[in-house]
Amino acid sequence: MTYLIIAFVIAVALAPLSHFMPSKQQRKQARLREAAAVQGLFVEFRDLPRNSAPGAGAVRADTLYYGLRLRPSRGRERRRGAWLQEEGQWRPLGETRTVPEELLAMPETVLAASVDEGSCGIYWREAGDLSTVAELRRLLGDWGQQLTG
């Protein structure tokens, strides 16, 4: 009986510590982000790009940006653009621009893409595995070479 009471007291004392253990989903996200960093991508929380028209585009708080840093485009036209994927179709936002070929090959889990002076990247909710990150890195690398080449 004494051992049972001691075990109960220890369990009650250690229970709050379980709150600090990462969940299965958090461990998966950490693995994906680590794989992205190892492959040369950076990860940021960013709002989805959207039209400047009032009420256009929904903001999603859990969207992450996986980006590839680009060299400055000195002496060339400045890079800027955004594209949104809706129902499997890519459409440009803002200025009329053609959709880059690399975006057409992106997985369906990618919500949007953008390019600016410092990076090109995609917006998604980390719905995939390590092979998805490797595929995203390959496609972003191809896109980055096309932009800087």
PDB file of C-alpha atoms in Angstrom:
ATOM      1  CA  MET A   1       0.000   0.000   0.000  1.00  0.00           C
ATOM      2  CA  THR A   2       2.842   2.388   0.858  1.00  0.00           C
ATOM      3  CA  TYR A   3       4.468   1.755  -2.530  1.00  0.00           C
ATOM      4  CA  LEU A   4       1.185   2.480  -4.279  1.00  0.00           C
ATOM      5  CA  ILE A   5       0.878   5.849  -2.507  1.00  0.00           C
ATOM      6  CA  ILE A   6       4.522   6.715  -3.366  1.00  0.00           C
ATOM      7  CA  ALA A   7       3.946   5.789  -7.029  1.00  0.00           C
ATOM      8  CA  PHE A   8       0.773   7.900  -7.106  1.00  0.00           C
ATOM      9  CA  VAL A   9       2.554  10.926  -5.606  1.00  0.00           C
ATOM     10  CA  ILE A  10       5.423  10.602  -8.100  1.00  0.00           C
ATOM     11  CA  ALA A  11       2.954  10.296 -11.003  1.00  0.00           C
ATOM     12  CA  VAL A  12       1.088  13.407  -9.849  1.00  0.00           C
ATOM     13  CA  ALA A  13       4.390  15.299  -9.511  1.00  0.00           C
ATOM     14  CA  LEU A  14       5.606  14.289 -12.997  1.00  0.00           C
ATOM     15  CA  ALA A  15       2.289  14.759 -14.837  1.00  0.00           C
ATOM     16  CA  PRO A  16       2.801  18.484 -15.572  1.00  0.00           C
ATOM     17  CA  LEU A  17       6.103  17.676 -17.272  1.00  0.00           C
ATOM     18  CA  SER A  18       4.308  15.705 -19.969  1.00  0.00           C
ATOM     19  CA  HIS A  19       2.859  19.020 -21.159  1.00  0.00           C
ATOM     20  CA  PHE A  20       6.324  20.006 -22.389  1.00  0.00           C
ATOM     21  CA  MET A  21       6.847  16.880 -24.488  1.00  0.00           C
ATOM     22  CA  PRO A  22       6.348  17.580 -28.219  1.00  0.00           C
ATOM     23  CA  SER A  23       3.362  15.970 -29.868  1.00  0.00           C
ATOM     24  CA  LYS A  24       3.634  13.655 -32.871  1.00  0.00           C
ATOM     25  CA  GLN A  25       2.592  16.511 -35.186  1.00  0.00           C
ATOM     26  CA  GLN A  26       5.196  18.864 -33.669  1.00  0.00           C
ATOM     27  CA  ARG A  27       7.940  16.264 -34.143  1.00  0.00           C
ATOM     28  CA  LYS A  28       6.895  15.803 -37.776  1.00  0.00           C
ATOM     29  CA  GLN A  29       6.985  19.565 -38.391  1.00  0.00           C
ATOM     30  CA  ALA A  30      10.427  19.802 -36.805  1.00  0.00           C
ATOM     31  CA  ARG A  31      11.724  17.000 -39.081  1.00  0.00           C
ATOM     32  CA  LEU A  32      10.323  18.723 -42.183  1.00  0.00           C
ATOM     33  CA  ARG A  33      11.815  22.092 -41.224  1.00  0.00           C
ATOM     34  CA  GLU A  34      15.166  20.531 -40.392  1.00  0.00           C
ATOM     35  CA  ALA A  35      15.209  18.707 -43.745  1.00  0.00           C
ATOM     36  CA  ALA A  36      14.416  21.994 -45.511  1.00  0.00           C
ATOM     37  CA  ALA A  37      17.251  23.792 -43.705  1.00  0.00           C
ATOM     38  CA  VAL A  38      19.736  21.019 -44.476  1.00  0.00           C
ATOM     39  CA  GLN A  39      18.789  21.297 -48.157  1.00  0.00           C
ATOM     40  CA  GLY A  40      19.398  25.071 -48.232  1.00  0.00           C
ATOM     41  CA  LEU A  41      15.877  26.415 -47.759  1.00  0.00           C
ATOM     42  CA  PHE A  42      14.688  28.804 -45.078  1.00  0.00           C
ATOM     43  CA  VAL A  43      11.335  28.587 -43.313  1.00  0.00           C
ATOM     44  CA  GLU A  44       9.216  31.536 -42.155  1.00  0.00           C
ATOM     45  CA  PHE A  45       5.660  32.154 -41.045  1.00  0.00           C
ATOM     46  CA  ARG A  46       4.125  34.412 -43.710  1.00  0.00           C
ATOM     47  CA  ASP A  47       0.640  35.394 -44.776  1.00  0.00           C
ATOM     48  CA  LEU A  48      -0.484  34.147 -48.163  1.00  0.00           C
ATOM     49  CA  PRO A  49      -0.045  36.663 -50.963  1.00  0.00           C
ATOM     50  CA  ARG A  50      -3.362  38.072 -52.085  1.00  0.00           C
ATOM     51  CA  ASN A  51      -4.956  40.622 -54.351  1.00  0.00           C
ATOM     52  CA  SER A  52      -4.994  44.206 -53.171  1.00  0.00           C
ATOM     53  CA  ALA A  53      -8.739  44.348 -53.811  1.00  0.00           C
ATOM     54  CA  PRO A  54     -10.821  44.537 -50.618  1.00  0.00           C
ATOM     55  CA  GLY A  55     -12.004  41.132 -49.463  1.00  0.00           C
ATOM     56  CA  ALA A  56      -9.822  39.263 -51.950  1.00  0.00           C
ATOM     57  CA  GLY A  57      -7.951  36.200 -50.727  1.00  0.00           C
ATOM     58  CA  ALA A  58      -8.211  34.573 -47.339  1.00  0.00           C
ATOM     59  CA  VAL A  59      -5.425  34.889 -44.775  1.00  0.00           C
ATOM     60  CA  ARG A  60      -4.377  31.583 -43.245  1.00  0.00           C
ATOM     61  CA  ALA A  61      -2.475  31.819 -39.987  1.00  0.00           C
ATOM     62  CA  ASP A  62      -0.819  28.387 -40.162  1.00  0.00           C
ATOM     63  CA  THR A  63       0.848  28.917 -43.530  1.00  0.00           C
ATOM     64  CA  LEU A  64       4.606  28.535 -43.795  1.00  0.00           C
ATOM     65  CA  TYR A  65       6.935  29.896 -46.444  1.00  0.00           C
ATOM     66  CA  TYR A  66       9.714  27.602 -47.644  1.00  0.00           C
ATOM     67  CA  GLY A  67      12.078  29.858 -49.566  1.00  0.00           C
ATOM     68  CA  LEU A  68      15.285  29.720 -51.549  1.00  0.00           C
ATOM     69  CA  ARG A  69      17.561  32.749 -51.299  1.00  0.00           C
ATOM     70  CA  LEU A  70      18.454  34.410 -54.599  1.00  0.00           C
ATOM     71  CA  ARG A  71      21.380  36.572 -55.655  1.00  0.00           C
ATOM     72  CA  PRO A  72      20.471  40.231 -56.280  1.00  0.00           C
ATOM     73  CA  SER A  73      19.345  41.012 -59.821  1.00  0.00           C
ATOM     74  CA  ARG A  74      21.755  43.899 -60.379  1.00  0.00           C
ATOM     75  CA  GLY A  75      21.400  45.548 -63.742  1.00  0.00           C
ATOM     76  CA  ARG A  76      18.302  43.522 -64.611  1.00  0.00           C
ATOM     77  CA  GLU A  77      14.602  43.973 -64.106  1.00  0.00           C
ATOM     78  CA  ARG A  78      13.571  43.627 -60.473  1.00  0.00           C
ATOM     79  CA  ARG A  79      11.954  40.316 -59.608  1.00  0.00           C
ATOM     80  CA  ARG A  80       8.499  40.415 -58.090  1.00  0.00           C
ATOM     81  CA  GLY A  81       5.433  38.256 -58.488  1.00  0.00           C
ATOM     82  CA  ALA A  82       2.918  36.054 -56.730  1.00  0.00           C
ATOM     83  CA  TRP A  83       0.736  33.172 -57.799  1.00  0.00           C
ATOM     84  CA  LEU A  84      -2.111  31.414 -56.035  1.00  0.00           C
ATOM     85  CA  GLN A  85      -3.211  27.810 -56.548  1.00  0.00           C
ATOM     86  CA  GLU A  86      -6.955  27.324 -56.353  1.00  0.00           C
ATOM     87  CA  GLU A  87      -8.659  24.052 -57.224  1.00  0.00           C
ATOM     88  CA  GLY A  88      -5.520  22.736 -58.907  1.00  0.00           C
ATOM     89  CA  GLN A  89      -5.089  25.800 -61.136  1.00  0.00           C
ATOM     90  CA  TRP A  90      -2.406  28.478 -60.771  1.00  0.00           C
ATOM     91  CA  ARG A  91      -3.310  32.104 -61.335  1.00  0.00           C
ATOM     92  CA  PRO A  92      -1.156  35.218 -61.088  1.00  0.00           C
ATOM     93  CA  LEU A  93      -1.897  37.900 -58.513  1.00  0.00           C
ATOM     94  CA  GLY A  94      -1.478  41.584 -59.227  1.00  0.00           C
ATOM     95  CA  GLU A  95       0.339  42.307 -62.461  1.00  0.00           C
ATOM     96  CA  THR A  96      -0.414  39.996 -65.352  1.00  0.00           C
ATOM     97  CA  ARG A  97       2.361  37.424 -65.446  1.00  0.00           C
ATOM     98  CA  THR A  98       2.644  33.988 -66.883  1.00  0.00           C
ATOM     99  CA  VAL A  99       2.814  31.120 -64.433  1.00  0.00           C
ATOM    100  CA  PRO A 100       6.370  29.740 -64.158  1.00  0.00           C
ATOM    101  CA  GLU A 101       6.713  26.145 -65.407  1.00  0.00           C
ATOM    102  CA  GLU A 102       8.137  25.012 -62.073  1.00  0.00           C
ATOM    103  CA  LEU A 103       4.894  25.932 -60.320  1.00  0.00           C
ATOM    104  CA  LEU A 104       2.875  23.676 -62.586  1.00  0.00           C
ATOM    105  CA  ALA A 105       4.852  20.706 -61.230  1.00  0.00           C
ATOM    106  CA  MET A 106       4.322  21.654 -57.553  1.00  0.00           C
ATOM    107  CA  PRO A 107       2.345  19.275 -55.334  1.00  0.00           C
ATOM    108  CA  GLU A 108      -1.325  20.032 -54.695  1.00  0.00           C
ATOM    109  CA  THR A 109      -0.480  20.833 -51.061  1.00  0.00           C
ATOM    110  CA  VAL A 110       1.229  24.065 -52.153  1.00  0.00           C
ATOM    111  CA  LEU A 111      -1.164  26.983 -51.670  1.00  0.00           C
ATOM    112  CA  ALA A 112       0.781  29.812 -53.309  1.00  0.00           C
ATOM    113  CA  ALA A 113       4.194  30.916 -54.540  1.00  0.00           C
ATOM    114  CA  SER A 114       6.031  34.195 -54.751  1.00  0.00           C
ATOM    115  CA  VAL A 115       9.286  35.690 -55.907  1.00  0.00           C
ATOM    116  CA  ASP A 116      10.931  38.887 -54.764  1.00  0.00           C
ATOM    117  CA  GLU A 117      14.374  40.420 -54.842  1.00  0.00           C
ATOM    118  CA  GLY A 118      15.673  38.148 -52.079  1.00  0.00           C
ATOM    119  CA  SER A 119      13.982  34.800 -52.573  1.00  0.00           C
ATOM    120  CA  CYS A 120      11.578  32.561 -54.427  1.00  0.00           C
ATOM    121  CA  GLY A 121       9.404  30.196 -52.452  1.00  0.00           C
ATOM    122  CA  ILE A 122       6.150  28.451 -51.763  1.00  0.00           C
ATOM    123  CA  TYR A 123       3.439  28.731 -49.128  1.00  0.00           C
ATOM    124  CA  TRP A 124       2.037  25.526 -47.671  1.00  0.00           C
ATOM    125  CA  ARG A 125       0.796  23.860 -44.489  1.00  0.00           C
ATOM    126  CA  GLU A 126       3.463  21.152 -44.288  1.00  0.00           C
ATOM    127  CA  ALA A 127       1.133  18.445 -45.558  1.00  0.00           C
ATOM    128  CA  GLY A 128       3.695  15.941 -46.723  1.00  0.00           C
ATOM    129  CA  ASP A 129       6.796  14.044 -45.748  1.00  0.00           C
ATOM    130  CA  LEU A 130      10.562  14.283 -46.266  1.00  0.00           C
ATOM    131  CA  SER A 131      10.266  13.270 -49.918  1.00  0.00           C
ATOM    132  CA  THR A 132       7.849  16.181 -50.455  1.00  0.00           C
ATOM    133  CA  VAL A 133      10.428  18.584 -49.010  1.00  0.00           C
ATOM    134  CA  ALA A 134      13.097  17.124 -51.315  1.00  0.00           C
ATOM    135  CA  GLU A 135      10.781  17.595 -54.315  1.00  0.00           C
ATOM    136  CA  LEU A 136       9.999  21.171 -53.273  1.00  0.00           C
ATOM    137  CA  ARG A 137      13.729  21.872 -52.946  1.00  0.00           C
ATOM    138  CA  ARG A 138      14.388  20.476 -56.420  1.00  0.00           C
ATOM    139  CA  LEU A 139      11.611  22.555 -57.988  1.00  0.00           C
ATOM    140  CA  LEU A 140      12.639  25.715 -56.128  1.00  0.00           C
ATOM    141  CA  GLY A 141      16.253  25.138 -57.198  1.00  0.00           C
ATOM    142  CA  ASP A 142      15.162  24.863 -60.834  1.00  0.00           C
ATOM    143  CA  TRP A 143      13.045  28.001 -60.486  1.00  0.00           C
ATOM    144  CA  GLY A 144      15.891  29.884 -58.815  1.00  0.00           C
ATOM    145  CA  GLN A 145      18.301  28.961 -61.614  1.00  0.00           C
ATOM    146  CA  GLN A 146      15.776  30.081 -64.204  1.00  0.00           C
ATOM    147  CA  LEU A 147      15.356  33.418 -62.392  1.00  0.00           C
ATOM    148  CA  THR A 148      19.051  34.146 -61.936  1.00  0.00           C
ATOM    149  CA  GLY A 149      20.307  32.563 -65.175  1.00  0.00           C
TER     150      GLY A 149
END
